[in-house]
Amino acid sequence: MSTVENSGSFKLGDRMVKRLGYGAMQLAGKGVFGPPRDRDEAIAVLREAVESGVNHIDTSDFYGPYVTNEIIREALHPYGDDLVIVTKVGALRGSDASWNPAFSKEELTAAIHSNLKNLGLDVIEVVNLRAMFDVHGPAEGSLEEPLTVLAELQQQGLIKHIGLSNATAKQVDDGRRITEIVCVQNQYNLANRDDDALIDKLVSEGTAYVPFFPLGGFSPLQSSTLSALATRLNATPLQVALAWLLKRAPNILLIPGTSSRGHLRENLAVADIELSPDVMAQLDGIAAAKGA
């Protein structure tokens, strides 16, 4: 059985995907802006990921912008029947690489058509609406208008399923009055566990949760426990952090990103890392230490 298979599967929309996926953000240039340093390596990474069993790729037309979707299409099109590509809308990049809200009907409609064109798709499996009330984290605000626009595009057959990114629990509940929300994609890791209650609620409902920045929020002091445990397990800190996420809840789908095949292999190997109850307890204590 392959390493990716060992991670198990979970439902995303109406498809079962491996819990170890791939996030394409790092395929763009520095600051997720402009072309990659090595386009050939970016293409090789994508092809190896899929050959290794990955069938869930997360991307967006505002990565680059347009860069990652164009590389995905070049590397993988025509896509295999089991490959699920998830994209995001709700933001536009400025010429200075800034991230700007793009919630109007015209902007969202243009974003969907742009993603379809650049990915070479007739329909997008899952589109996440990226809330932009605060670029750095979830913040309250109504998503009714942009979600209504996406629901209309869904009815037109351009989108199969809709999710939310950078969203609060209230926005998820409110969004479900407009359309089915099949996944939530927020920052979550050992040190930033604000979504603990949301994850538990979503798993009880059978909804996928997709964390990003699995090592975000660490200082050297706070990561000393993680580093020591990684050494003990003959793994890297990132591998242990990812393995903890896999064990945290069955609805968690991982999308670690990288622009190198060597790092990709390290990421995919996390499914074989065994975390004992003692190790889990020590890892769980990192968030408590951070808040002390």
Short mmCIF file of C-alpha atoms in Angstrom, two decimals:
data_model
loop_
_atom_site.label_atom_id
_atom_site.label_comp_id
_atom_site.label_asym_id
_atom_site.label_seq_id
_atom_site.Cartn_x
_atom_site.Cartn_y
_atom_site.Cartn_z
CA MET A 1 0.00 0.00 0.00
CA SER A 2 1.35 3.45 -0.92
CA THR A 3 2.10 6.09 1.68
CA VAL A 4 -0.74 8.27 0.40
CA GLU A 5 -3.14 5.35 0.70
CA ASN A 6 -2.08 4.93 4.33
CA SER A 7 -3.46 8.39 5.11
CA GLY A 8 -7.04 7.20 4.57
CA SER A 9 -9.80 9.04 2.73
CA PHE A 10 -12.61 11.47 3.47
CA LYS A 11 -15.53 12.87 1.54
CA LEU A 12 -15.07 16.19 -0.27
CA GLY A 13 -18.33 17.17 -1.91
CA ASP A 14 -19.52 13.91 -3.46
CA ARG A 15 -16.01 12.53 -4.01
CA MET A 16 -13.73 10.53 -1.73
CA VAL A 17 -10.21 11.96 -1.67
CA LYS A 18 -7.01 10.84 0.01
CA ARG A 19 -6.36 12.78 3.20
CA LEU A 20 -2.86 13.62 1.97
CA GLY A 21 -3.31 16.12 -0.84
CA TYR A 22 -1.18 18.84 -2.38
CA GLY A 23 -1.38 22.63 -2.16
CA ALA A 24 -0.13 24.44 -5.26
CA MET A 25 0.50 27.89 -3.74
CA GLN A 26 4.27 27.45 -3.57
CA LEU A 27 4.50 26.76 -7.29
CA ALA A 28 4.33 30.51 -7.91
CA GLY A 29 7.23 32.87 -7.34
CA LYS A 30 8.34 34.53 -4.12
CA GLY A 31 5.41 35.92 -2.18
CA VAL A 32 3.06 33.77 -4.30
CA PHE A 33 3.64 36.30 -7.08
CA GLY A 34 5.07 35.86 -10.54
CA PRO A 35 6.54 32.74 -12.15
CA PRO A 36 8.46 30.02 -10.31
CA ARG A 37 12.23 29.93 -10.23
CA ASP A 38 12.17 26.48 -11.86
CA ARG A 39 9.07 25.76 -13.94
CA ASP A 40 10.30 22.32 -15.00
CA GLU A 41 10.66 21.29 -11.34
CA ALA A 42 7.17 22.64 -10.59
CA ILE A 43 5.75 20.44 -13.35
CA ALA A 44 7.74 17.45 -12.09
CA VAL A 45 6.42 17.98 -8.54
CA LEU A 46 2.81 17.91 -9.71
CA ARG A 47 3.31 14.82 -11.83
CA GLU A 48 5.08 12.95 -9.04
CA ALA A 49 2.36 13.92 -6.55
CA VAL A 50 -0.34 12.42 -8.76
CA GLU A 51 1.78 9.37 -9.62
CA SER A 52 2.22 8.84 -5.85
CA GLY A 53 -1.55 8.66 -5.37
CA VAL A 54 -2.49 12.25 -4.51
CA ASN A 55 -5.96 12.97 -5.89
CA HIS A 56 -6.75 16.32 -4.21
CA ILE A 57 -5.00 19.47 -5.43
CA ASP A 58 -5.72 22.89 -3.95
CA THR A 59 -5.05 25.98 -6.05
CA SER A 60 -6.32 29.42 -7.05
CA ASP A 61 -6.08 31.76 -9.99
CA PHE A 62 -4.84 34.45 -7.60
CA TYR A 63 -1.68 32.42 -6.96
CA GLY A 64 0.75 34.10 -9.30
CA PRO A 65 -1.76 35.34 -10.41
CA TYR A 66 -2.73 32.63 -12.93
CA VAL A 67 0.67 30.94 -12.66
CA THR A 68 -0.21 27.86 -10.63
CA ASN A 69 -3.32 27.02 -12.62
CA GLU A 70 -1.41 27.31 -15.89
CA ILE A 71 1.31 25.01 -14.54
CA ILE A 72 -1.28 22.49 -13.28
CA ARG A 73 -2.87 22.40 -16.71
CA GLU A 74 0.48 21.97 -18.45
CA ALA A 75 1.56 19.21 -16.08
CA LEU A 76 -1.62 17.19 -15.66
CA HIS A 77 -4.19 17.92 -18.37
CA PRO A 78 -6.12 15.87 -19.42
CA TYR A 79 -6.86 15.05 -15.80
CA GLY A 80 -7.47 11.58 -14.40
CA ASP A 81 -11.04 10.74 -13.46
CA ASP A 82 -10.20 10.52 -9.75
CA LEU A 83 -8.40 13.89 -9.50
CA VAL A 84 -10.26 16.58 -7.56
CA ILE A 85 -9.06 20.14 -8.16
CA VAL A 86 -10.24 22.74 -5.65
CA THR A 87 -9.83 26.45 -6.26
CA LYS A 88 -10.52 29.71 -4.41
CA VAL A 89 -12.08 33.04 -5.34
CA GLY A 90 -12.72 36.27 -3.45
CA ALA A 91 -9.38 38.03 -3.89
CA LEU A 92 -7.36 39.74 -6.58
CA ARG A 93 -3.65 40.54 -6.65
CA GLY A 94 -2.47 44.09 -7.09
CA SER A 95 0.53 45.00 -9.23
CA ASP A 96 2.42 45.41 -5.94
CA ALA A 97 1.57 41.80 -4.99
CA SER A 98 -1.10 42.98 -2.52
CA TRP A 99 -4.13 40.81 -1.72
CA ASN A 100 -7.37 42.70 -2.34
CA PRO A 101 -11.03 41.71 -1.81
CA ALA A 102 -12.95 40.81 -4.97
CA PHE A 103 -16.50 40.06 -3.86
CA SER A 104 -18.66 41.74 -6.50
CA LYS A 105 -20.81 39.68 -8.84
CA GLU A 106 -18.68 40.78 -11.79
CA GLU A 107 -15.41 39.92 -10.06
CA LEU A 108 -16.57 36.52 -8.83
CA THR A 109 -18.05 35.58 -12.21
CA ALA A 110 -14.86 36.61 -13.98
CA ALA A 111 -12.80 34.62 -11.45
CA ILE A 112 -14.77 31.43 -12.07
CA HIS A 113 -14.41 31.74 -15.83
CA SER A 114 -10.71 32.52 -15.46
CA ASN A 115 -10.15 29.45 -13.28
CA LEU A 116 -12.05 27.28 -15.76
CA LYS A 117 -9.99 28.60 -18.67
CA ASN A 118 -6.59 28.37 -17.02
CA LEU A 119 -7.22 24.92 -15.59
CA GLY A 120 -8.80 23.63 -18.80
CA LEU A 121 -12.04 22.56 -17.09
CA ASP A 122 -15.71 22.75 -18.03
CA VAL A 123 -16.80 22.61 -14.39
CA ILE A 124 -14.91 23.12 -11.11
CA GLU A 125 -15.37 20.39 -8.52
CA VAL A 126 -15.10 22.67 -5.46
CA VAL A 127 -14.77 26.45 -5.21
CA ASN A 128 -13.87 28.00 -1.86
CA LEU A 129 -14.95 31.56 -1.18
CA ARG A 130 -12.04 33.29 0.56
CA ALA A 131 -13.41 35.72 3.17
CA MET A 132 -11.39 38.94 3.11
CA PHE A 133 -12.73 40.93 6.07
CA ASP A 134 -9.29 40.39 7.60
CA VAL A 135 -6.50 39.05 5.38
CA HIS A 136 -4.69 37.55 8.37
CA GLY A 137 -7.52 35.49 9.85
CA PRO A 138 -11.27 34.91 10.10
CA ALA A 139 -13.37 37.98 10.94
CA GLU A 140 -17.13 38.42 11.10
CA GLY A 141 -18.97 39.93 8.16
CA SER A 142 -21.78 38.91 5.84
CA LEU A 143 -20.95 36.53 2.99
CA GLU A 144 -24.54 36.40 1.76
CA GLU A 145 -24.02 38.37 -1.46
CA PRO A 146 -20.88 36.58 -2.74
CA LEU A 147 -22.21 33.17 -1.74
CA THR A 148 -25.45 33.90 -3.58
CA VAL A 149 -23.42 34.72 -6.70
CA LEU A 150 -21.51 31.42 -6.41
CA ALA A 151 -24.77 29.54 -5.84
CA GLU A 152 -26.11 31.03 -9.09
CA LEU A 153 -22.97 29.94 -10.94
CA GLN A 154 -23.43 26.52 -9.37
CA GLN A 155 -26.95 26.37 -10.78
CA GLN A 156 -25.52 27.24 -14.19
CA GLY A 157 -23.33 24.13 -13.97
CA LEU A 158 -19.97 25.89 -13.68
CA ILE A 159 -19.38 24.78 -10.06
CA LYS A 160 -20.26 21.48 -8.42
CA HIS A 161 -19.64 22.34 -4.78
CA ILE A 162 -18.88 25.37 -2.60
CA GLY A 163 -16.68 25.76 0.46
CA LEU A 164 -15.41 28.59 2.64
CA SER A 165 -11.89 29.77 3.44
CA ASN A 166 -10.73 32.08 6.24
CA ALA A 167 -14.22 31.79 7.70
CA THR A 168 -15.81 31.90 11.15
CA ALA A 169 -18.18 29.27 12.53
CA LYS A 170 -21.05 31.77 12.19
CA GLN A 171 -20.23 32.36 8.54
CA VAL A 172 -20.32 28.60 7.94
CA ASP A 173 -23.74 28.32 9.60
CA ASP A 174 -25.06 31.37 7.77
CA GLY A 175 -23.64 30.13 4.47
CA ARG A 176 -25.50 26.85 4.78
CA ARG A 177 -28.77 28.77 4.54
CA ILE A 178 -27.73 29.72 1.02
CA THR A 179 -25.94 26.61 -0.25
CA GLU A 180 -24.31 23.41 0.96
CA ILE A 181 -20.85 24.08 2.41
CA VAL A 182 -18.70 21.01 1.70
CA CYS A 183 -15.42 22.15 3.30
CA VAL A 184 -13.81 24.82 5.43
CA GLN A 185 -10.23 25.91 4.80
CA ASN A 186 -8.65 27.90 7.64
CA GLN A 187 -5.30 28.34 9.33
CA TYR A 188 -4.88 25.65 11.97
CA ASN A 189 -1.86 23.97 13.50
CA LEU A 190 -0.31 22.86 16.77
CA ALA A 191 0.13 26.43 17.98
CA ASN A 192 -3.03 27.99 16.51
CA ARG A 193 -6.04 25.95 17.56
CA ASP A 194 -8.82 28.51 17.49
CA ASP A 195 -10.85 26.18 15.28
CA ASP A 196 -10.87 23.20 17.67
CA ALA A 197 -14.62 23.46 18.33
CA LEU A 198 -15.39 24.10 14.65
CA ILE A 199 -13.42 21.02 13.58
CA ASP A 200 -15.29 18.84 16.07
CA LYS A 201 -18.62 20.22 14.83
CA LEU A 202 -17.70 19.68 11.19
CA VAL A 203 -16.52 16.10 11.74
CA SER A 204 -19.85 15.29 13.37
CA GLU A 205 -21.56 16.65 10.26
CA GLY A 206 -19.29 14.83 7.81
CA THR A 207 -17.77 18.06 6.47
CA ALA A 208 -14.11 18.29 5.45
CA TYR A 209 -11.70 20.69 7.16
CA VAL A 210 -8.59 21.74 5.25
CA PRO A 211 -5.90 23.43 7.40
CA PHE A 212 -3.20 25.63 5.96
CA PHE A 213 0.09 26.90 7.44
CA PRO A 214 0.74 23.69 9.47
CA LEU A 215 3.80 25.25 11.11
CA GLY A 216 2.56 28.83 11.37
CA GLY A 217 2.79 30.76 14.60
CA PHE A 218 5.85 29.14 16.16
CA SER A 219 8.70 30.90 17.88
CA PRO A 220 11.95 28.98 18.58
CA LEU A 221 10.96 28.57 22.23
CA GLN A 222 7.50 27.26 21.47
CA SER A 223 8.81 24.81 18.86
CA SER A 224 11.43 23.24 21.15
CA THR A 225 9.01 20.45 22.16
CA LEU A 226 8.16 19.77 18.53
CA SER A 227 11.83 19.72 17.54
CA ALA A 228 12.72 17.31 20.35
CA LEU A 229 9.88 14.95 19.45
CA ALA A 230 10.81 15.10 15.77
CA THR A 231 14.37 14.07 16.61
CA ARG A 232 13.03 11.21 18.75
CA LEU A 233 10.80 10.02 15.89
CA ASN A 234 13.54 10.42 13.26
CA ALA A 235 11.37 12.90 11.41
CA THR A 236 11.31 16.62 10.63
CA PRO A 237 9.23 19.07 12.71
CA LEU A 238 6.97 19.65 9.71
CA GLN A 239 6.40 15.91 9.30
CA VAL A 240 5.39 15.56 12.95
CA ALA A 241 3.12 18.60 12.73
CA LEU A 242 1.41 17.09 9.69
CA ALA A 243 1.14 13.67 11.32
CA TRP A 244 -0.52 15.32 14.33
CA LEU A 245 -3.08 16.93 12.02
CA LEU A 246 -3.86 13.56 10.43
CA LYS A 247 -4.50 12.10 13.88
CA ARG A 248 -6.35 15.16 15.23
CA ALA A 249 -9.61 14.40 13.37
CA PRO A 250 -10.68 12.13 10.50
CA ASN A 251 -12.19 15.00 8.49
CA ILE A 252 -8.88 16.86 8.21
CA LEU A 253 -7.53 16.93 4.65
CA LEU A 254 -3.90 18.01 4.33
CA ILE A 255 -2.62 20.16 1.47
CA PRO A 256 1.07 20.72 2.23
CA GLY A 257 2.76 22.59 -0.57
CA THR A 258 6.26 22.54 -1.95
CA SER A 259 8.17 23.33 -5.11
CA SER A 260 10.66 20.46 -4.77
CA ARG A 261 10.24 16.73 -5.29
CA GLY A 262 12.44 15.91 -2.31
CA HIS A 263 10.23 17.94 0.03
CA LEU A 264 7.14 16.41 -1.58
CA ARG A 265 8.37 12.93 -0.67
CA GLU A 266 8.94 14.05 2.92
CA ASN A 267 5.40 15.43 3.09
CA LEU A 268 3.83 12.28 1.70
CA ALA A 269 5.77 10.10 4.15
CA VAL A 270 3.89 11.50 7.16
CA ALA A 271 1.14 8.89 6.83
CA ASP A 272 3.62 6.28 8.07
CA ILE A 273 4.57 8.19 11.23
CA GLU A 274 3.09 6.63 14.34
CA LEU A 275 2.27 9.02 17.20
CA SER A 276 1.85 7.35 20.59
CA PRO A 277 -0.61 8.71 23.19
CA ASP A 278 2.36 10.15 25.08
CA VAL A 279 3.63 11.99 22.00
CA MET A 280 0.13 13.25 21.19
CA ALA A 281 -0.22 14.59 24.73
CA GLN A 282 3.06 16.47 24.45
CA LEU A 283 2.09 17.89 21.08
CA ASP A 284 -1.33 18.90 22.37
CA GLY A 285 0.45 20.81 25.14
CA ILE A 286 2.17 23.14 22.67
CA ALA A 287 -0.96 25.28 22.22
CA ALA A 288 -1.45 25.49 25.97
CA ALA A 289 2.16 26.61 26.42
CA LYS A 290 1.69 29.24 23.71
CA GLY A 291 -1.30 30.71 25.53
CA ALA A 292 0.33 30.68 28.96
#
